Amino acid sequence: MPRIRTLLLLAGDITILFASYLLVAWAITAWGGIWGIDFWFFLTEENSLAGITFVTTSVVLGLYFLDRYEKVRISSRRPLLEDLTLVFGITFLLQAFISYARIPLVLSRYLMLGGSVVAIFGLLYWRKFYSSLILQAFGRQRIIFIGDSPIVRVLARFILDRPECGFHIAAVFHPTPVAEFPGCTVSIPDESFLSKIQELTPDLIAVAPDLEANPDFMQDLLQCSMKGMAVKSTGDLYEDLLHRVSLETLSTKQLIFSPAFRPRFWVVAWQAIYGRVFAIAGLLLAWPFMILTAIAVRLDSPGPAILRQTRLGQGGIPFPFLKFRSMYVDADARSGPVRAQENDPRITRVGRWIRLTRLDELPQLINVLRGEMTLVGPRPEMPELEKRLLVDLPLYTQRHRIKPGITGWAQIHHEPEDSIASTARKLEYDLYYIKNMSPALDILTLFHTVKAVLLRIGAR
């Protein structure tokens, strides 16, 4: 459902952008006495249609880079107006650049100026309409939580903060009194529990993990299911909304018996094929940058340009992980094998720059070519760090079900790695990827990775 809502918002944006520039183009050509140009001739022979397509694509990408397809809810028009002004300003600069380069995608100054003004106001009112009317009044599903647990509270807070997810908390039932609950009071179920649920007419009933083994509740929920009500575990709902696999509800039994955690053969085979093709193309295109980077690393500090570090691959098998050295040679001797931190003193001057631009990751294309890694997958871990993490996260080794990747589902969500809690969230993202891996999910991950590289998100 959230993806459908995002696609609807995207379709509306594209429609308004095209309509705005076409309207202004029609107005310009309608004054034949001044311009003397036919509308269709203006669009085709003057390359205006191609230019409108280019501008529309630029604006949509700009809104995506500013997270305007994530931050759907609009409480004030001012932040949206600021973002639109920035996006259209950059688009004007792009038009100036392609005009200088004589690329036939330039709109006339009147069409560009007039169409942009109309488009800004059109997008403002469309997105406000979408936020207030579509998201808050149409299609919101009534949900009832049965039980209280940390995962239930995470879901409740997410639903309250993100009304665009399409849910409304109708009620919460728990066998014992609960002092506070996000956005709702908690009721204690009694003899009329089943009739109360029926009166609330929920679209979905979500059951907390600690009550799934309660026979009394299960009988009532069985009756609800027989009456056509949708009943789902909070673990499944957590996965649907947050795109992570909940460690709270994940059991060893699921990992052993569920086929979902055993990636399909054709997906793995296809990933290996396009991963190697991409690695070859990447090395052919990037070799000049790699040579310059290697020279800069050697000139900046003594030591090898490329670091060969032991990491754990598929099945927990160690392999030589390649990357351009961004730290001093004795970095691990100073502090031991630990992850990089903000303003880490172990990082060299050139190292700080290549980490920000992600140039240090380019040698991993060789790892992909050798079959030790793929483009997308869990990031490979150092054995020493994993050994320490297993004390608090016994399921951390489950990341080894597939090959590690240059980028991953956890990486594009930019979780820090400065605590066990944040590392647990990254593990939840990795398990979600393993469970749902597909070429489409890889493309989505790579698309978000490009955004992170360009905006230097998550680099240290």
mmCIF file of N, CA and C in Angstrom, residues 299-301 326 328 347-354:
data_model
loop_
_atom_site.group_PDB
_atom_site.id
_atom_site.type_symbol
_atom_site.label_atom_id
_atom_site.label_comp_id
_atom_site.label_asym_id
_atom_site.label_seq_id
_atom_site.Cartn_x
_atom_site.Cartn_y
_atom_site.Cartn_z
ATOM 1 N N LEU A 299 51.170 9.019 -1.862
ATOM 2 C CA LEU A 299 51.860 10.284 -1.602
ATOM 3 C C LEU A 299 51.469 10.876 -0.252
ATOM 4 N N ASP A 300 50.268 10.586 0.203
ATOM 5 C CA ASP A 300 49.768 11.204 1.439
ATOM 6 C C ASP A 300 50.373 10.576 2.688
ATOM 7 N N SER A 301 50.563 9.257 2.676
ATOM 8 C CA SER A 301 51.100 8.589 3.862
ATOM 9 C C SER A 301 51.783 7.294 3.442
ATOM 10 N N SER A 326 42.467 4.128 3.584
ATOM 11 C CA SER A 326 42.064 5.473 4.006
ATOM 12 C C SER A 326 42.571 5.816 5.404
ATOM 13 N N TYR A 328 45.932 5.314 8.453
ATOM 14 C CA TYR A 328 47.364 5.073 8.606
ATOM 15 C C TYR A 328 47.613 3.574 8.736
ATOM 16 N N ILE A 347 42.150 8.292 10.293
ATOM 17 C CA ILE A 347 41.928 8.518 8.866
ATOM 18 C C ILE A 347 42.898 9.587 8.352
ATOM 19 N N THR A 348 43.521 9.326 7.217
ATOM 20 C CA THR A 348 44.454 10.274 6.618
ATOM 21 C C THR A 348 43.696 11.401 5.919
ATOM 22 N N ARG A 349 44.460 12.400 5.442
ATOM 23 C CA ARG A 349 43.818 13.520 4.735
ATOM 24 C C ARG A 349 43.167 13.055 3.438
ATOM 25 N N VAL A 350 43.907 12.305 2.628
ATOM 26 C CA VAL A 350 43.332 11.762 1.394
ATOM 27 C C VAL A 350 42.253 10.743 1.724
ATOM 28 N N GLY A 351 42.469 9.961 2.794
ATOM 29 C CA GLY A 351 41.491 8.958 3.200
ATOM 30 C C GLY A 351 40.134 9.559 3.508
ATOM 31 N N ARG A 352 40.137 10.728 4.156
ATOM 32 C CA ARG A 352 38.864 11.371 4.482
ATOM 33 C C ARG A 352 38.108 11.753 3.210
ATOM 34 N N TRP A 353 38.848 12.191 2.209
ATOM 35 C CA TRP A 353 38.206 12.617 0.958
ATOM 36 C C TRP A 353 37.675 11.412 0.175
ATOM 37 N N ILE A 354 38.481 10.339 0.083
ATOM 38 C CA ILE A 354 38.016 9.187 -0.711
ATOM 39 C C ILE A 354 36.891 8.442 0.009
#
